[in-house]
C-alpha cells in the first residue's frame, strides 16, 4: 500500500524536478500549517473570512431554508475549523441532519468534530480525514445531499481542474442535491494582494512552512533563511499566485528521495493559486453539468459570494 509519506515524497520529486518548479498547496496543512492558517483567517488583511462570515451570519437563515429537507446530509469539503459553517448549520433541524466534514488535516477533523458538537448540541457530526479528490465516490448515497465547498477553496485549482472537479461532483450528486460554493470575487490589487502577503508575515510563514514540512517528514535540508515568500496578483486575470523564491544559487538534498535539487538565484517554486471569480467564469466551469445556479448571496462590500446550485 502506498503511504501518505510516499505520496508526499513522489509529489516533491515531481514538483522540484519540473522545468518550472511547483509544490501543491494541499501540503500546507500539517499541524503547524493548520494553526498558521487559523492565524491568517484572523488577519485584518485576509478579508475572505470576514466577508463569508458576514454572509453566513446575516443570511444563513435564508440560505438554510433553501437547503433544508426532511432528512439531509451536509458534506463539507476542506472543512477547516468550521467557525463559519456553524452559522449555517445552527438553522437546520438537528434530529434530521448529518454533518460530514472532510479534511486532509487530521487535527482539523479532531477539532471540528469536537467543537461542532459543542456549538450545536444534538447535531450528528461524522468527520472523515482524507483527500477530497479521492473520496468523491464515497459520497454517493440515497439521502438528500448538500455539498459545501466554502472559503474559495475552489480557487486553489486552475479553471480546467475546477471544471473537472465540479463535473466529478455533478456525477456523484442526484437530482435535487445541492452544492454551495463560497467564492472570492474579482477585485482590485490593493485589496487582494495584502491578503496573500500580510504586514505581520504570517502568510510568508505559512508558505515557507512547506519547506520545514519537507525537512521534517522527508529528511530535507532546506535552509529557510535562504528562501523567501513572494505573492503576485493579476487584476486582469483575477488570479493571485504564491511562490517560494530562492535567494541564492543552492542545492538541497531530500533523503527520502535520495536526491539533490538545484535552485538558481531568484528561481521560483510555485506553491499556490488563488483564483478570483465572476459569474461568467463560474458559468464556464459548470457548463456541461446538470447544475443550475439558483441563488447568489454576497456581503455588503461585494467582496465574496456564496452560490447555491441545484442538480436538475
Ligand atoms: C483555505 S482552508 C479553508 C477552510 C474552510 N473551508 C474555510 O472556508 O474557512 C482549506 C482547508 O482545506 C483542507 N484541504 C486542502 N486540500 C485538501 C484536500 N485535497 N482534501 C481535503 N482537504 C483539503 C485544508 O486542510 C484546510 O483545512
Short mmCIF file of C-alpha atoms and ligand atoms in Angstrom, two decimals:
data_model
loop_
_atom_site.label_atom_id
_atom_site.label_comp_id
_atom_site.label_asym_id
_atom_site.label_seq_id
_atom_site.Cartn_x
_atom_site.Cartn_y
_atom_site.Cartn_z
CA UNK A 1 0.00 0.00 0.00
CA UNK A 2 1.28 3.46 -0.85
CA UNK A 3 1.64 5.55 2.30
CA UNK A 4 0.90 9.29 2.65
CA UNK A 5 4.65 9.82 3.12
CA UNK A 6 5.45 8.11 -0.20
CA UNK A 7 2.80 10.17 -1.99
CA UNK A 8 4.26 13.35 -0.49
CA UNK A 9 7.81 12.31 -1.49
CA UNK A 10 6.66 11.48 -5.05
CA UNK A 11 4.89 14.84 -5.31
CA UNK A 12 8.00 16.71 -4.11
CA UNK A 13 10.16 14.80 -6.61
CA UNK A 14 7.79 15.67 -9.46
CA UNK A 15 7.45 19.33 -8.43
CA UNK A 16 11.12 20.05 -7.78
CA UNK A 17 12.31 18.23 -10.94
CA UNK A 18 9.93 20.13 -13.24
CA UNK A 19 11.34 22.87 -15.53
CA UNK A 20 9.10 25.37 -13.64
CA UNK A 21 9.20 24.12 -10.07
CA UNK A 22 5.97 23.68 -8.13
CA UNK A 23 4.56 22.19 -4.89
CA UNK A 24 0.86 21.71 -4.16
CA UNK A 25 -0.88 23.97 -1.63
CA UNK A 26 -2.59 20.77 -0.40
CA UNK A 27 0.61 20.10 1.59
CA UNK A 28 0.44 23.40 3.52
CA UNK A 29 -1.77 21.82 6.15
CA UNK A 30 0.37 19.88 8.63
CA UNK A 31 -0.30 20.69 12.29
CA UNK A 32 1.74 23.92 12.16
CA UNK A 33 0.26 24.92 8.77
CA UNK A 34 -3.24 24.35 10.11
CA UNK A 35 -2.51 26.62 13.12
CA UNK A 36 -0.96 29.27 10.86
CA UNK A 37 -3.99 29.22 8.59
CA UNK A 38 -6.18 29.94 11.61
CA UNK A 39 -3.99 32.96 12.33
CA UNK A 40 -4.34 34.08 8.70
CA UNK A 41 -8.12 33.88 8.97
CA UNK A 42 -7.96 36.35 11.88
CA UNK A 43 -5.83 38.86 9.99
CA UNK A 44 -7.45 42.19 9.11
CA UNK A 45 -5.96 41.88 5.60
CA UNK A 46 -7.45 38.40 4.98
CA UNK A 47 -10.88 39.81 4.06
CA UNK A 48 -12.14 36.43 2.71
CA UNK A 49 -13.08 35.00 6.11
CA UNK A 50 -14.86 38.11 7.39
CA UNK A 51 -16.74 38.56 4.12
CA UNK A 52 -18.04 34.98 4.05
CA UNK A 53 -18.72 35.12 7.80
CA UNK A 54 -20.90 38.20 7.23
CA UNK A 55 -22.90 36.35 4.56
CA UNK A 56 -23.45 33.29 6.78
CA UNK A 57 -24.20 35.27 9.95
CA UNK A 58 -26.74 37.60 8.37
CA UNK A 59 -28.15 35.47 5.55
CA UNK A 60 -27.52 31.98 6.97
CA UNK A 61 -31.16 31.57 7.94
CA UNK A 62 -32.35 32.38 4.41
CA UNK A 63 -29.71 30.09 2.86
CA UNK A 64 -30.64 27.22 5.20
CA UNK A 65 -34.29 27.49 4.08
CA UNK A 66 -33.12 26.77 0.51
CA UNK A 67 -31.05 23.74 1.53
CA UNK A 68 -33.26 22.13 4.18
CA UNK A 69 -35.19 18.92 3.70
CA UNK A 70 -36.87 16.28 5.88
CA UNK A 71 -33.53 14.49 6.05
CA UNK A 72 -30.32 15.96 4.82
CA UNK A 73 -26.66 15.02 4.71
CA UNK A 74 -24.38 18.05 4.71
CA UNK A 75 -20.92 17.21 3.39
CA UNK A 76 -18.25 19.87 3.74
CA UNK A 77 -15.11 19.56 1.61
CA UNK A 78 -11.95 21.05 3.20
CA UNK A 79 -13.96 22.00 6.29
CA UNK A 80 -11.11 23.62 8.27
CA UNK A 81 -12.22 24.99 11.65
CA UNK A 82 -15.95 25.21 10.84
CA UNK A 83 -16.42 28.58 12.54
CA UNK A 84 -18.29 30.00 9.55
CA UNK A 85 -20.18 26.76 8.84
CA UNK A 86 -21.75 26.74 12.31
CA UNK A 87 -23.58 29.97 11.35
CA UNK A 88 -25.37 27.96 8.65
CA UNK A 89 -25.78 24.66 10.50
CA UNK A 90 -27.48 26.24 13.50
CA UNK A 91 -30.55 26.83 11.31
CA UNK A 92 -31.00 23.12 10.47
CA UNK A 93 -33.20 20.64 12.30
CA UNK A 94 -30.65 18.73 14.41
CA UNK A 95 -32.50 15.41 14.50
CA UNK A 96 -32.68 15.03 10.72
CA UNK A 97 -29.32 16.47 9.76
CA UNK A 98 -25.98 14.69 9.48
CA UNK A 99 -22.90 16.86 9.08
CA UNK A 100 -19.88 15.19 7.41
CA UNK A 101 -16.79 17.40 7.41
CA UNK A 102 -13.93 16.09 5.24
CA UNK A 103 -10.42 17.45 5.63
CA UNK A 104 -6.92 16.27 4.81
CA UNK A 105 -5.71 17.60 8.16
CA UNK A 106 -6.31 15.09 10.94
CA UNK A 107 -6.10 17.85 13.54
CA UNK A 108 -8.78 19.85 11.72
CA UNK A 109 -11.14 16.83 11.81
CA UNK A 110 -10.49 16.14 15.51
CA UNK A 111 -11.10 19.80 16.40
CA UNK A 112 -14.14 20.40 14.21
CA UNK A 113 -15.86 17.17 15.35
CA UNK A 114 -15.48 18.19 19.00
CA UNK A 115 -16.30 21.88 18.57
CA UNK A 116 -19.29 21.48 16.24
CA UNK A 117 -20.92 19.09 18.73
CA UNK A 118 -20.39 21.69 21.48
CA UNK A 119 -21.62 24.63 19.38
CA UNK A 120 -24.68 22.75 18.09
CA UNK A 121 -25.67 20.05 20.60
CA UNK A 122 -27.54 17.06 19.11
CA UNK A 123 -26.23 17.67 15.59
CA UNK A 124 -24.90 14.35 14.22
CA UNK A 125 -21.27 15.00 13.27
CA UNK A 126 -19.37 12.32 11.32
CA UNK A 127 -15.95 13.70 10.37
CA UNK A 128 -13.61 11.98 7.92
CA UNK A 129 -9.91 12.65 7.43
CA UNK A 130 -8.85 12.33 3.79
CA UNK A 131 -8.19 13.89 0.41
CA UNK A 132 -11.48 15.02 -1.10
CA UNK A 133 -10.16 14.45 -4.62
CA UNK A 134 -10.03 10.74 -3.81
CA UNK A 135 -13.22 10.49 -1.76
CA UNK A 136 -15.89 11.69 -4.14
CA UNK A 137 -17.17 8.20 -4.95
CA UNK A 138 -17.73 7.56 -1.24
CA UNK A 139 -20.18 10.47 -1.18
CA UNK A 140 -22.79 8.55 -3.17
CA UNK A 141 -25.86 7.84 -1.04
CA UNK A 142 -29.64 7.91 -1.21
CA UNK A 143 -30.07 10.71 1.31
CA UNK A 144 -30.51 14.25 0.04
CA UNK A 145 -27.04 15.77 -0.13
CA UNK A 146 -25.86 19.32 0.33
CA UNK A 147 -22.19 19.71 -0.52
CA UNK A 148 -20.43 22.74 0.97
CA UNK A 149 -17.23 23.98 -0.61
CA UNK A 150 -16.56 27.27 1.15
CA UNK A 151 -13.70 29.71 1.70
CA UNK A 152 -12.95 29.93 -2.05
CA UNK A 153 -11.20 26.54 -1.83
CA UNK A 154 -12.16 26.03 -5.49
CA UNK A 155 -9.85 28.95 -6.28
CA UNK A 156 -6.83 26.79 -5.38
CA UNK A 157 -7.44 24.95 -8.66
CA UNK A 158 -6.79 26.08 -12.23
CA UNK A 159 -10.01 26.64 -14.22
CA UNK A 160 -9.50 23.31 -16.02
CA UNK A 161 -9.00 21.45 -12.73
CA UNK A 162 -12.01 23.26 -11.23
CA UNK A 163 -14.11 22.24 -14.22
CA UNK A 164 -13.01 18.61 -13.85
CA UNK A 165 -13.72 18.69 -10.12
CA UNK A 166 -17.18 20.25 -10.46
CA UNK A 167 -18.03 17.70 -13.17
CA UNK A 168 -16.96 14.90 -10.78
CA UNK A 169 -19.17 16.40 -8.05
CA UNK A 170 -22.03 16.61 -10.52
CA UNK A 171 -21.61 12.88 -11.23
CA UNK A 172 -21.96 11.87 -7.56
CA UNK A 173 -24.94 14.16 -6.99
CA UNK A 174 -28.53 13.05 -7.53
CA UNK A 175 -31.44 15.12 -8.79
CA UNK A 176 -32.34 17.68 -6.11
CA UNK A 177 -28.94 17.55 -4.36
CA UNK A 178 -27.34 20.95 -3.86
CA UNK A 179 -23.89 22.47 -3.96
CA UNK A 180 -22.97 25.62 -2.06
CA UNK A 181 -19.84 27.28 -3.39
CA UNK A 182 -18.11 30.09 -1.48
CA UNK A 183 -16.06 32.14 -3.95
CA UNK A 184 -13.88 35.20 -3.78
CA UNK A 185 -14.88 37.84 -6.34
CA UNK A 186 -12.52 39.67 -8.72
CA UNK A 187 -11.48 42.97 -7.20
CA UNK A 188 -8.59 45.42 -7.14
CA UNK A 189 -4.97 44.61 -6.31
CA UNK A 190 -4.80 46.90 -3.27
CA UNK A 191 -7.42 44.71 -1.56
CA UNK A 192 -6.34 41.26 -2.80
CA UNK A 193 -2.55 41.33 -2.56
CA UNK A 194 -2.27 42.12 1.20
CA UNK A 195 -4.41 39.02 1.88
CA UNK A 196 -1.56 36.90 0.47
CA UNK A 197 1.34 38.99 1.75
CA UNK A 198 0.31 40.47 5.09
CA UNK A 199 2.21 43.02 7.16
CA UNK A 200 2.85 40.59 10.06
CA UNK A 201 4.42 37.99 7.75
CA UNK A 202 2.01 35.17 8.70
CA UNK A 203 1.22 34.30 5.06
CA UNK A 204 5.00 34.17 4.40
CA UNK A 205 5.43 31.85 7.39
CA UNK A 206 2.54 29.68 6.13
CA UNK A 207 4.11 29.34 2.67
CA UNK A 208 7.66 28.68 3.93
CA UNK A 209 6.38 26.10 6.44
CA UNK A 210 6.16 23.79 3.42
CA UNK A 211 9.98 23.65 3.39
CA UNK A 212 10.01 22.83 7.13
CA UNK A 213 7.48 20.10 6.48
CA UNK A 214 9.71 18.57 3.78
CA UNK A 215 12.69 18.77 6.18
CA UNK A 216 10.72 17.11 8.98
CA UNK A 217 8.84 14.44 7.07
CA UNK A 218 11.18 13.65 4.17
CA UNK A 219 14.61 14.41 5.64
CA UNK A 220 15.24 17.55 3.59
CA UNK A 221 17.91 20.12 4.42
CA UNK A 222 16.25 23.33 3.22
CA UNK A 223 17.74 26.38 4.94
CA UNK A 224 14.70 28.59 5.38
CA UNK A 225 16.74 31.78 5.61
CA UNK A 226 17.86 31.25 2.01
CA UNK A 227 14.30 31.35 0.64
CA UNK A 228 11.56 33.98 0.69
CA UNK A 229 7.82 34.28 0.15
CA UNK A 230 6.56 36.06 -2.98
CA UNK A 231 2.91 36.86 -3.79
CA UNK A 232 1.55 38.32 -7.04
CA UNK A 233 -1.91 39.30 -8.26
CA UNK A 234 -3.04 39.99 -11.81
CA UNK A 235 -6.19 42.09 -11.63
CA UNK A 236 -6.76 41.49 -15.33
CA UNK A 237 -6.85 37.68 -14.91
CA UNK A 238 -8.19 37.75 -11.34
CA UNK A 239 -5.50 35.33 -10.19
CA UNK A 240 -3.24 35.58 -7.12
CA UNK A 241 -0.19 33.32 -7.01
CA UNK A 242 2.24 32.49 -4.20
CA UNK A 243 5.80 31.36 -4.71
CA UNK A 244 8.86 30.46 -2.68
CA UNK A 245 11.92 32.20 -4.15
CA UNK A 246 15.49 31.00 -3.75
CA UNK A 247 17.61 33.95 -2.61
CA UNK A 248 20.87 32.35 -3.80
CA UNK A 249 22.25 29.60 -6.03
CA UNK A 250 21.93 26.48 -3.85
CA UNK A 251 21.44 22.71 -3.69
CA UNK A 252 19.07 20.94 -1.31
CA UNK A 253 19.08 17.22 -0.52
CA UNK A 254 16.00 15.18 0.35
CA UNK A 255 16.95 11.88 1.98
CA UNK A 256 13.63 10.15 1.33
CA UNK A 257 14.11 10.71 -2.43
CA UNK A 258 17.87 10.02 -2.25
CA UNK A 259 18.30 13.05 -4.45
CA UNK A 260 19.56 16.64 -4.55
CA UNK A 261 17.72 19.51 -6.20
CA UNK A 262 19.37 22.64 -7.52
CA UNK A 263 17.89 26.12 -7.20
CA UNK A 264 19.20 29.08 -9.17
CA UNK A 265 19.27 32.53 -7.56
CA UNK A 266 15.75 34.05 -7.88
CA UNK A 267 14.28 30.74 -9.09
CA UNK A 268 10.64 30.33 -8.06
CA UNK A 269 8.69 27.36 -6.69
CA UNK A 270 5.01 27.92 -7.43
CA UNK A 271 3.03 26.88 -4.34
CA UNK A 272 -0.48 28.31 -4.57
CA UNK A 273 -3.01 29.72 -6.95
CA UNK A 274 -5.98 31.72 -5.58
CA UNK A 275 -8.44 32.37 -8.37
CA UNK A 276 -10.98 35.17 -8.05
CA UNK A 277 -14.30 34.79 -9.86
CA UNK A 278 -17.13 36.48 -11.69
CA UNK A 279 -20.33 34.82 -12.89
CA UNK A 280 -19.02 34.27 -16.44
CA UNK A 281 -16.08 32.24 -15.11
CA UNK A 282 -18.44 30.17 -12.96
CA UNK A 283 -20.87 29.60 -15.83
CA UNK A 284 -17.96 28.33 -17.91
CA UNK A 285 -16.89 25.96 -15.10
CA UNK A 286 -20.36 24.46 -14.63
CA UNK A 287 -21.13 24.26 -18.35
CA UNK A 288 -21.98 20.71 -19.40
CA UNK A 289 -23.15 19.66 -15.90
CA UNK A 290 -26.78 19.47 -14.76
CA UNK A 291 -26.07 22.00 -12.03
CA UNK A 292 -28.26 25.07 -12.11
CA UNK A 293 -27.19 28.29 -10.45
CA UNK A 294 -30.24 29.14 -8.34
CA UNK A 295 -29.20 31.78 -5.81
CA UNK A 296 -26.36 34.17 -5.17
CA UNK A 297 -25.57 35.81 -1.81
CA UNK A 298 -22.93 38.50 -1.29
CA UNK A 299 -21.54 40.54 1.60
CA UNK A 300 -22.11 44.29 1.85
CA UNK A 301 -18.85 45.22 0.17
CA UNK A 302 -19.44 42.63 -2.60
CA UNK A 303 -16.02 41.08 -1.96
CA UNK A 304 -17.27 37.48 -1.71
CA UNK A 305 -20.15 35.34 -2.89
CA UNK A 306 -21.90 32.15 -1.77
CA UNK A 307 -23.70 30.42 -4.63
CA UNK A 308 -26.41 27.78 -4.31
CA UNK A 309 -26.53 25.33 -7.24
CA UNK A 310 -29.09 22.56 -7.63
CA UNK A 311 -28.74 19.34 -9.63
CA UNK A 312 -31.66 19.26 -12.08
C1 LIG B 1 -8.27 27.52 2.81
S1 LIG B 1 -8.71 26.38 4.09
C2 LIG B 1 -10.45 26.70 4.14
C3 LIG B 1 -11.16 26.13 5.33
C4 LIG B 1 -12.65 26.38 5.37
N1 LIG B 1 -13.34 25.74 4.26
C5 LIG B 1 -12.95 27.85 5.38
O1 LIG B 1 -13.65 28.31 4.48
O2 LIG B 1 -12.53 28.55 6.28
C6 LIG B 1 -8.54 24.88 3.23
C7 LIG B 1 -8.89 23.64 4.02
O3 LIG B 1 -9.00 22.55 3.09
C8 LIG B 1 -8.21 21.45 3.52
N2 LIG B 1 -7.73 20.80 2.31
C9 LIG B 1 -6.87 21.29 1.36
N3 LIG B 1 -6.72 20.42 0.36
C10 LIG B 1 -7.49 19.32 0.67
C11 LIG B 1 -7.76 18.08 0.03
N4 LIG B 1 -7.22 17.78 -1.13
N5 LIG B 1 -8.61 17.21 0.64
C12 LIG B 1 -9.18 17.51 1.84
N6 LIG B 1 -8.96 18.68 2.49
C13 LIG B 1 -8.13 19.56 1.92
C14 LIG B 1 -7.12 22.05 4.38
O4 LIG B 1 -6.61 21.14 5.33
C15 LIG B 1 -7.84 23.24 5.03
O5 LIG B 1 -8.47 22.89 6.24
#
